[in-house]
XYZ file of C-alpha atoms in Angstrom:
609
model
C -9.132 12.936 -30.972
C -6.092 15.313 -30.809
C -3.778 14.300 -28.681
C -3.511 11.453 -25.777
C -3.161 13.795 -23.302
C -4.823 16.863 -24.897
C -8.051 16.042 -25.214
C -11.701 17.986 -24.160
C -13.227 17.716 -20.812
C -15.836 15.516 -22.841
C -16.553 14.477 -26.475
C -16.875 12.800 -28.880
C -13.672 12.493 -31.622
C -13.499 10.074 -34.477
C -10.064 8.758 -35.783
C -11.152 7.148 -39.054
C -15.061 6.633 -39.988
C -16.656 4.889 -42.957
C -19.794 6.387 -44.439
C -22.612 5.171 -47.014
C -25.801 5.504 -48.336
C -26.826 8.904 -50.050
C -26.689 13.163 -48.221
C -23.827 10.944 -45.403
C -21.199 13.293 -44.688
C -18.474 13.537 -41.983
C -19.814 17.049 -40.936
C -23.360 15.246 -40.465
C -21.101 12.741 -38.471
C -19.523 15.686 -36.350
C -22.968 17.695 -35.656
C -24.268 14.298 -34.548
C -21.652 13.718 -32.263
C -22.364 16.623 -30.843
C -25.305 15.957 -29.542
C -24.829 12.832 -27.576
C -24.758 13.263 -24.228
C -21.201 12.265 -23.119
C -21.743 12.902 -19.566
C -24.667 10.682 -18.982
C -22.254 7.857 -19.709
C -20.139 8.325 -16.442
C -16.556 8.501 -17.250
C -15.206 10.769 -15.098
C -14.031 14.344 -15.792
C -10.293 12.710 -16.629
C -11.310 9.255 -18.556
C -11.028 8.000 -21.669
C -12.800 5.692 -23.839
C -11.097 3.848 -26.108
C -13.021 1.782 -29.024
C -10.882 0.361 -32.605
C -14.418 -0.043 -34.570
C -17.832 1.507 -33.496
C -20.991 0.695 -35.757
C -23.616 3.039 -36.076
C -27.192 2.314 -34.344
C -28.844 3.468 -37.304
C -28.532 5.445 -40.377
C -27.417 8.808 -40.548
C -29.613 11.408 -42.071
C -29.920 15.044 -42.346
C -32.712 16.763 -39.579
C -32.186 13.399 -38.205
C -29.193 13.274 -36.064
C -30.863 14.057 -32.653
C -32.373 9.961 -33.094
C -28.845 9.031 -34.330
C -27.083 10.324 -31.865
C -29.977 8.659 -28.896
C -29.029 5.296 -30.402
C -25.354 5.806 -30.289
C -25.627 7.358 -26.454
C -27.598 4.114 -25.681
C -24.858 1.727 -27.561
C -22.356 3.775 -25.965
C -23.026 3.706 -22.401
C -23.438 -0.299 -23.118
C -19.323 -0.218 -24.423
C -18.826 1.472 -21.174
C -20.548 -0.880 -19.080
C -18.067 -4.293 -20.488
C -14.716 -1.981 -21.350
C -11.669 -3.362 -19.789
C -10.057 -1.175 -17.728
C -6.951 0.268 -17.564
C -5.469 -2.572 -19.574
C -0.971 -2.360 -19.261
C -0.791 -2.718 -23.066
C 1.754 -4.346 -24.953
C 0.147 -5.186 -28.041
C -2.571 -3.600 -30.134
C -6.390 -3.937 -28.856
C -9.727 -5.075 -30.896
C -11.563 -4.284 -27.602
C -12.717 -1.103 -25.589
C -10.745 0.188 -23.510
C -11.616 2.245 -20.133
C -8.469 4.360 -18.776
C -8.763 6.231 -15.724
C -6.448 9.451 -16.844
C -5.535 10.829 -19.954
C -2.251 9.951 -18.488
C -3.013 5.964 -18.452
C -4.119 6.167 -21.880
C -0.936 7.867 -23.031
C 0.813 4.824 -21.174
C -0.537 2.221 -23.109
C -0.385 3.007 -26.017
C 3.331 3.912 -26.263
C 3.330 0.669 -24.547
C 1.395 -0.696 -27.906
C 4.022 1.104 -30.021
C 6.818 -0.521 -28.367
C 5.541 -4.267 -28.258
C 3.872 -4.698 -31.695
C 5.078 -4.347 -35.555
C 5.831 -0.879 -37.419
C 3.134 -1.156 -39.304
C 0.486 -1.477 -36.333
C 2.258 1.087 -34.483
C 1.469 3.819 -37.210
C -1.982 3.278 -37.334
C -2.872 2.724 -34.330
C -1.288 5.878 -33.336
C -2.242 7.269 -36.165
C -6.470 6.028 -35.056
C -5.713 7.201 -31.133
C -4.259 10.522 -31.851
C -5.180 12.056 -35.254
C -0.543 12.303 -34.839
C 1.266 11.294 -37.944
C 4.083 9.200 -36.036
C 4.480 7.715 -32.719
C 7.842 10.193 -32.336
C 5.707 13.285 -33.801
C 2.767 12.494 -30.576
C 5.242 12.247 -27.744
C 7.320 14.728 -29.164
C 3.701 17.756 -29.410
C 1.892 15.379 -26.336
C 3.299 13.650 -23.902
C 7.210 14.970 -23.396
C 6.893 18.752 -23.435
C 4.137 18.631 -19.929
C 5.902 17.678 -16.491
C 2.783 17.112 -15.016
C 1.981 14.589 -17.527
C 5.074 13.023 -18.176
C 5.706 11.788 -14.926
C 2.775 9.965 -14.574
C 3.484 8.049 -17.686
C 6.608 7.612 -16.817
C 4.912 6.288 -13.458
C 2.627 4.406 -15.524
C 5.302 2.546 -18.045
C 7.554 1.568 -14.618
C 4.774 -0.437 -13.906
C 4.659 -2.407 -16.295
C 8.733 -2.594 -16.606
C 8.199 -0.310 -19.451
C 9.843 2.908 -19.576
C 13.411 2.031 -20.012
C 12.768 0.941 -22.997
C 10.750 4.097 -24.139
C 13.192 6.090 -23.155
C 15.634 3.894 -24.548
C 14.168 4.727 -28.480
C 14.070 8.689 -27.079
C 17.276 10.971 -28.671
C 19.063 13.872 -26.465
C 17.098 16.836 -28.104
C 13.613 14.047 -26.258
C 15.251 13.727 -23.531
C 16.447 17.577 -23.277
C 12.726 18.815 -23.792
C 11.394 16.463 -21.111
C 14.381 17.525 -18.408
C 12.765 21.368 -19.529
C 9.220 20.492 -18.366
C 10.084 18.813 -15.099
C 12.664 22.436 -14.306
C 8.997 24.131 -15.367
C 6.041 21.956 -13.853
C 7.763 20.751 -10.601
C 11.004 22.668 -10.662
C 13.479 20.520 -11.016
C 16.661 21.882 -12.844
C 19.052 18.850 -13.713
C 22.959 21.452 -13.366
C 21.694 24.196 -12.081
C 20.303 23.307 -8.676
C 17.426 25.178 -7.713
C 17.914 28.106 -4.736
C 14.442 26.773 -3.004
C 15.844 28.734 0.143
C 16.658 31.708 -0.563
C 13.752 32.912 -2.484
C 14.393 36.802 -4.422
C 13.101 39.759 -3.324
C 12.282 42.925 -5.508
C 14.971 45.494 -5.028
C 14.615 48.329 -2.523
C 12.577 46.142 -0.479
C 13.353 46.262 3.461
C 16.542 44.501 4.075
C 15.279 41.198 5.714
C 17.587 38.679 7.432
C 17.258 35.596 5.341
C 14.412 33.128 7.122
C 14.100 30.191 6.456
C 10.496 29.153 5.497
C 11.677 25.498 7.020
C 13.918 24.390 9.246
C 14.924 21.190 7.820
C 18.591 20.489 8.307
C 20.167 20.054 4.593
C 21.595 16.688 5.830
C 18.733 15.582 6.642
C 16.705 16.603 3.597
C 19.996 14.974 1.403
C 18.919 11.873 3.681
C 15.419 11.702 3.086
C 16.626 12.676 -1.054
C 19.271 9.485 -1.109
C 16.870 6.942 0.729
C 14.233 7.939 -1.990
C 15.901 7.699 -5.373
C 17.717 4.249 -3.935
C 13.345 2.983 -3.056
C 13.409 4.286 -6.380
C 16.503 2.590 -8.082
C 15.235 -0.387 -6.454
C 11.865 -1.008 -7.315
C 12.476 -0.505 -10.640
C 15.280 -2.601 -10.972
C 12.990 -5.166 -9.158
C 10.747 -4.796 -12.143
C 13.134 -6.122 -14.616
C 13.674 -2.035 -16.021
C 17.056 -2.012 -16.599
C 18.973 1.285 -15.581
C 22.162 0.339 -17.348
C 21.138 0.869 -20.055
C 20.360 4.631 -20.889
C 22.099 7.837 -20.933
C 23.118 9.535 -17.847
C 20.217 12.454 -18.183
C 17.747 9.609 -19.441
C 17.955 7.835 -15.511
C 18.046 10.875 -14.615
C 14.394 11.701 -15.899
C 13.546 8.234 -15.343
C 14.642 8.739 -11.088
C 13.248 11.427 -10.967
C 9.894 11.155 -12.378
C 9.092 7.874 -9.429
C 10.512 10.010 -6.440
C 8.285 13.314 -7.668
C 5.622 11.181 -7.977
C 6.262 9.600 -4.868
C 7.075 12.581 -2.747
C 6.032 15.221 -4.650
C 7.327 18.074 -1.289
C 10.458 16.540 -1.709
C 13.594 19.401 -1.326
C 14.037 20.454 -5.211
C 18.261 20.851 -4.214
C 18.359 18.152 -1.960
C 16.524 15.643 -5.338
C 18.923 17.066 -7.815
C 22.201 16.545 -5.599
C 20.745 12.798 -4.579
C 21.143 11.813 -7.913
C 24.512 13.015 -9.022
C 25.739 11.293 -6.749
C 23.182 7.881 -7.380
C 23.411 8.007 -11.251
C 25.875 10.823 -12.645
C 28.776 10.826 -10.330
C 30.169 6.935 -10.183
C 31.784 5.235 -12.044
C 33.579 1.922 -12.579
C 37.218 2.182 -10.736
C 39.688 1.849 -13.709
C 41.883 0.847 -11.657
C 40.601 -1.485 -8.667
C 44.301 -2.887 -7.877
C 46.518 -1.905 -4.516
C 50.039 -1.616 -4.373
C 52.166 -4.380 -1.728
C 55.603 -4.204 -2.447
C 56.393 -4.368 -5.883
C 53.430 -6.766 -6.501
C 49.915 -5.847 -7.476
C 47.353 -7.270 -5.589
C 43.512 -7.136 -7.134
C 40.859 -7.272 -3.680
C 38.577 -9.914 -3.413
C 35.086 -8.882 -2.702
C 33.734 -10.406 0.207
C 32.372 -14.120 -1.277
C 28.452 -13.208 -0.677
C 25.412 -15.222 0.544
C 24.424 -18.440 -1.939
C 21.852 -16.556 -4.284
C 22.525 -13.152 -3.196
C 24.080 -10.507 -5.886
C 27.123 -9.001 -4.781
C 27.666 -5.459 -6.008
C 30.789 -2.588 -6.348
C 30.339 0.622 -6.045
C 32.999 3.212 -6.287
C 32.912 6.346 -6.465
C 34.107 9.169 -8.927
C 36.682 11.129 -6.190
C 39.352 9.701 -4.231
C 38.405 11.340 -1.752
C 35.630 10.131 -0.880
C 34.760 6.518 0.402
C 36.909 3.500 -0.561
C 36.125 0.541 -2.754
C 33.723 -1.456 -0.875
C 31.947 -4.266 -1.673
C 28.200 -3.841 -1.532
C 25.647 -7.402 -1.334
C 21.659 -6.625 -2.545
C 19.316 -9.351 -2.205
C 17.121 -9.724 -5.700
C 13.688 -9.153 -5.170
C 12.880 -12.044 -7.662
C 14.440 -14.544 -9.748
C 13.885 -12.161 -12.437
C 15.185 -9.422 -11.648
C 18.148 -8.670 -13.279
C 21.147 -6.673 -11.439
C 22.838 -4.556 -14.673
C 25.889 -4.657 -15.085
C 28.778 -2.590 -17.268
C 31.656 -3.461 -19.101
C 34.749 -3.243 -17.978
C 37.267 -0.757 -18.545
C 39.313 -0.837 -22.408
C 42.601 -1.576 -21.061
C 43.701 1.341 -23.040
C 42.049 3.654 -19.935
C 43.412 2.240 -17.994
C 47.164 3.663 -15.830
C 50.578 1.965 -17.271
C 50.977 -0.128 -14.096
C 47.409 -1.963 -14.327
C 48.313 -2.842 -18.120
C 51.121 -4.399 -16.997
C 49.751 -6.336 -14.554
C 46.534 -7.395 -16.449
C 48.818 -8.467 -19.692
C 51.167 -10.479 -17.223
C 48.849 -12.227 -14.476
C 51.068 -14.026 -11.208
C 51.462 -17.379 -12.179
C 49.497 -20.060 -10.521
C 47.421 -17.088 -8.900
C 42.970 -17.190 -9.570
C 42.184 -14.236 -11.799
C 40.300 -12.270 -9.279
C 36.827 -12.294 -10.525
C 35.123 -8.820 -11.057
C 32.045 -7.899 -9.694
C 29.067 -6.397 -11.619
C 28.892 -2.668 -11.471
C 25.536 -1.470 -10.191
C 25.093 2.377 -10.417
C 21.313 2.540 -8.576
C 21.897 0.315 -5.257
C 23.307 0.321 -2.819
C 22.674 -1.709 1.366
C 17.924 -1.853 1.129
C 16.848 -3.714 4.283
C 13.437 -2.470 4.396
C 10.928 -3.974 1.759
C 11.578 -2.058 -1.348
C 8.119 0.594 -1.771
C 5.309 0.190 -4.959
C 5.722 2.403 -7.699
C 2.905 4.874 -6.601
C -0.264 5.049 -9.194
C -3.092 6.227 -7.117
C -6.632 4.996 -7.915
C -9.466 7.053 -8.521
C -11.297 7.678 -5.840
C -14.579 10.172 -4.379
C -16.386 10.333 -1.080
C -18.330 12.992 0.657
C -16.462 15.149 3.631
C -17.839 17.325 5.748
C -14.667 19.437 5.744
C -14.225 20.269 2.469
C -14.006 24.077 3.201
C -10.128 22.952 4.542
C -9.209 22.356 0.889
C -9.423 26.706 0.580
C -6.251 26.557 2.565
C -4.178 26.313 -0.271
C -4.540 29.944 -1.068
C -3.555 30.552 1.713
C 0.013 28.580 1.872
C -0.057 29.911 -1.799
C -0.599 33.613 -0.739
C 2.446 33.259 2.364
C 4.218 31.965 0.375
C 4.717 28.757 2.026
C 4.692 26.496 -1.564
C 5.178 27.965 -5.258
C 2.216 27.363 -7.488
C 2.624 27.272 -11.303
C 3.670 30.105 -12.287
C 6.856 30.194 -9.947
C 8.144 26.650 -9.015
C 11.373 27.256 -8.530
C 10.092 29.268 -5.394
C 10.542 27.232 -1.482
C 8.556 24.804 -0.302
C 7.608 23.897 3.350
C 8.251 19.743 2.891
C 5.061 18.061 3.465
C 2.135 18.823 0.506
C -0.252 21.585 1.021
C -2.728 19.346 1.482
C -0.994 17.677 5.010
C -0.254 21.099 6.048
C -4.248 21.504 6.032
C -4.704 18.081 7.118
C -2.939 19.246 10.496
C -4.699 21.956 11.146
C -7.779 20.221 10.496
C -6.740 17.874 13.122
C -5.748 21.173 15.665
C -8.700 23.321 14.534
C -11.629 20.144 14.847
C -9.849 17.507 17.126
C -11.764 14.641 16.785
C -14.402 15.033 14.431
C -12.088 15.817 11.711
C -10.394 12.565 12.428
C -13.024 10.051 12.061
C -13.875 12.489 8.518
C -13.048 10.560 5.140
C -10.777 13.142 4.164
C -8.460 13.028 6.758
C -7.777 9.747 6.127
C -7.313 9.585 2.437
C -4.787 12.355 3.396
C -3.280 9.593 5.710
C -2.979 6.898 3.737
C -1.484 9.137 0.686
C 2.183 9.250 2.433
C 4.790 9.037 5.070
C 3.927 11.413 7.963
C 6.790 14.348 7.333
C 7.934 16.317 10.816
C 6.204 20.289 10.965
C 9.240 22.754 11.533
C 9.988 23.431 15.164
C 11.143 27.853 14.925
C 8.221 29.833 13.241
C 9.367 33.158 12.089
C 6.673 35.412 10.433
C 8.070 37.838 7.214
C 7.299 41.289 6.911
C 4.910 40.982 3.995
C 2.688 39.287 6.122
C 2.170 42.103 8.773
C 0.762 44.288 5.784
C -3.283 43.859 7.039
C -1.655 44.527 10.653
C -0.192 48.503 10.532
C 0.918 49.705 14.209
C 0.359 47.062 16.048
C 2.307 46.389 18.945
C 4.685 43.196 20.032
C 5.791 41.748 23.730
C 7.617 39.154 24.392
C 7.250 36.623 27.160
C 10.478 35.557 27.465
C 11.150 32.720 24.808
C 7.880 33.588 22.485
C 7.654 36.381 20.008
C 3.715 37.878 20.619
C 1.691 40.588 18.774
C -0.530 42.673 19.541
C -2.624 40.789 17.588
C -2.919 37.680 19.551
C -0.176 35.539 17.542
C 3.019 34.513 17.357
C 5.440 36.572 15.227
C 8.228 33.993 16.123
C 8.732 31.221 18.603
C 12.064 29.708 20.463
C 13.150 33.536 20.848
C 15.707 34.777 23.046
C 15.347 38.770 24.225
C 18.081 39.998 22.148
C 17.508 37.522 18.970
C 13.346 38.994 19.659
C 14.442 42.545 19.789
C 16.354 42.170 16.907
C 13.212 40.709 14.645
C 11.188 43.428 15.866
C 13.047 45.983 14.505
C 13.406 44.030 11.421
C 9.611 43.359 10.695
C 8.998 47.513 12.278
C 6.803 46.728 15.246
C 7.511 48.245 18.296
C 8.274 46.137 21.064
C 6.515 46.687 25.143
C 3.257 45.142 26.442
C -0.711 44.217 24.653
C -2.885 43.259 27.165
C -4.885 41.570 23.971
C -1.717 40.050 23.159
C -0.916 38.435 26.964
C -4.606 37.318 27.075
C -4.262 34.948 24.193
C -0.704 33.638 24.810
C -1.447 33.070 28.442
C -1.546 29.556 28.008
C 0.366 29.221 25.082
C 3.842 29.710 26.111
C 6.265 28.593 23.855
C 3.366 27.081 20.869
C 4.651 24.625 18.285
C 4.690 25.807 14.371
C 1.716 24.351 13.791
C 0.183 26.021 17.340
C 1.607 29.336 15.503
C 0.273 28.902 12.580
C -2.768 27.953 13.487
C -2.646 31.665 15.247
C -1.805 33.260 12.206
C -4.276 32.071 10.194
C -6.923 33.387 12.586
C -5.528 36.748 13.022
C -5.222 36.729 9.170
C -8.818 35.574 8.207
C -10.775 38.262 11.333
C -8.836 41.138 8.928
C -9.800 39.866 5.554
C -13.211 39.749 5.483
C -15.574 41.880 7.453
C -16.775 42.032 10.553
C -14.569 39.580 11.587
C -17.169 37.494 10.203
C -14.452 35.237 8.688
C -13.277 31.866 11.615
C -11.729 28.443 11.481
C -15.054 26.408 12.067
C -16.576 28.413 8.273
C -14.107 25.357 6.778
C -16.473 23.022 8.035
C -18.290 23.393 4.601
C -19.434 19.650 3.388
C -18.276 18.630 -0.286
C -18.149 15.530 -2.002
C -14.666 15.244 -3.246
C -13.253 13.050 -6.704
C -9.359 12.633 -7.003
C -7.465 11.026 -9.824
C -4.427 11.116 -11.491
C -2.735 14.696 -10.453
C -5.815 15.777 -10.563
C -8.351 16.539 -7.154
C -11.966 18.385 -8.120
C -13.387 19.446 -4.784
C -17.494 19.873 -5.085
C -19.582 22.316 -3.222
C -22.831 23.271 -3.287
C -23.293 27.434 -4.182
C -26.198 27.879 -1.384
C -23.946 26.539 1.135
C -20.515 28.820 0.694
C -20.308 31.369 3.825
C -19.903 34.681 1.780
C -16.917 35.376 3.433
C -14.729 32.603 2.345
C -15.843 34.336 -1.764
C -15.104 37.924 -0.410
C -11.512 36.241 1.434
C -10.520 35.462 -2.863
C -9.944 32.209 -0.984
C -12.840 30.009 -3.325
C -10.472 30.322 -6.415
C -8.885 27.468 -8.505
C -4.837 26.554 -6.948
C -4.680 25.139 -10.119
C -1.243 23.097 -11.145
C 0.391 22.465 -7.344
C 4.500 21.353 -7.755
C 4.509 20.270 -4.418
C 1.687 18.285 -4.535
C 1.715 16.620 -8.004
C -1.023 17.686 -8.792
C -3.747 19.692 -9.801
C -6.722 21.236 -7.587
C -10.271 22.553 -8.401
C -12.932 23.777 -7.558
C -16.856 23.585 -8.315
C -19.695 25.291 -7.213
C -22.867 23.472 -8.149
């Protein structure tokens, strides 16, 4: 194996081999391994089969490698059936293991490195990855790929080993991991990305700032704060001592859990929430209040029996004052992280004098433990996200092709521009909403809808619709008209909804369309007075798809294509019959692989058979 996260899609790799007999050589063994029918073992494209010890089925001789390969394939098939599935790690094992993804394999290896002695760990990593040491392996194959690092951290957090691994990383390794999140997820710590103001080329037509989604900033901040608090709560519930980590490593772990659960979350809001919850809070150096000439320390309210009293103190005195917070532990083994009191030299003079000479006959006020990761959380604490492998057939697999339309419109960033704006719901969730809009009850009963619906919270759609100037390139010289609340294009779709007449006139001038009357537009919009955002998107896509293929052959009905969906961790593969693929979809370019999608948190691929 060359690396736990950089293996070939299919193939056999051997760490060490012991060959005996005349004519046996490593090159002969490699030739025999290349002839093994890996595709007949039933392993998924992302699965990893780890076999610590394997004995060949017979003698390996030149000219008889095919016979040896067939026998080895039978042995491997038997091992696949009895291998342990996704073991949590924690110790070296002498039994075969079958991992659902490369991330699961990497997390198991890291867990084994943490729990075993140095000699065993080196031998295990060298045999499994081909690297000289564990540090060399995770520097080369784990930390530098954000799309792989997030599921690895989530897997480790599920077993309570994420903090122990991150504590081993040096600052340069943490910086490498943080940079990989910036590259693959668009999450930039210290310099939040401007995801609401996409850059435009110089010399382009001046367009007023149009928010691609109208979620208020305070709602984004609220959602991000809730996500960070929930992530911290579940990490603490699993025994992760977050206070033992440096600030940068804390933020890295919390961000990974939040991105795994809600990959379409606003990046700016997430950075700010993590900064407020982790970076910008610290123990108060002086918790005393001056009452006349006597310093009196505030005593937090008594907590009920079995409940931990926690104090959270903002850095700035302009923020909320000191207040006690009560958090109930999830189970007995939960340990509330604490930070030692600051040294006396760090306290102001008044505080040092008060600490040195306490009032006579007065009991010392108990100082509550400080936990920068918790606030009152009344709702049940969620589990860490780790999606199991699954597959199903669908009659509406073509809806996944809409992702390419969303990318072309700029509604979501792709792997080449992760810092671009994004809607607050994942691309597949938006395709699901369009499927319900176009196909109704038929699609609601489909396995694709059920899988998407159970994948995460229902995020509200925007309310205000505005097209952008580049979207109108396929509609040159067309006209628009305004019905009092919606600005309509003569091709039958809305340019803007919830728009008064003066605003509609200004937008028409900016977009370069002539405002007048159009019977075609009136007939198309007669029953759609003041449509909502989803209806506007559906109308625009229908008109745009007609222009994308000759003879108006491409309609929403073309997306009702049977397919087979295979989902794995951070991966989605959709298989289609090539003979059943409408040629109009291919001419429109919608059948290309979207690849890695930061807002979806997975790699999407199409296969035609």
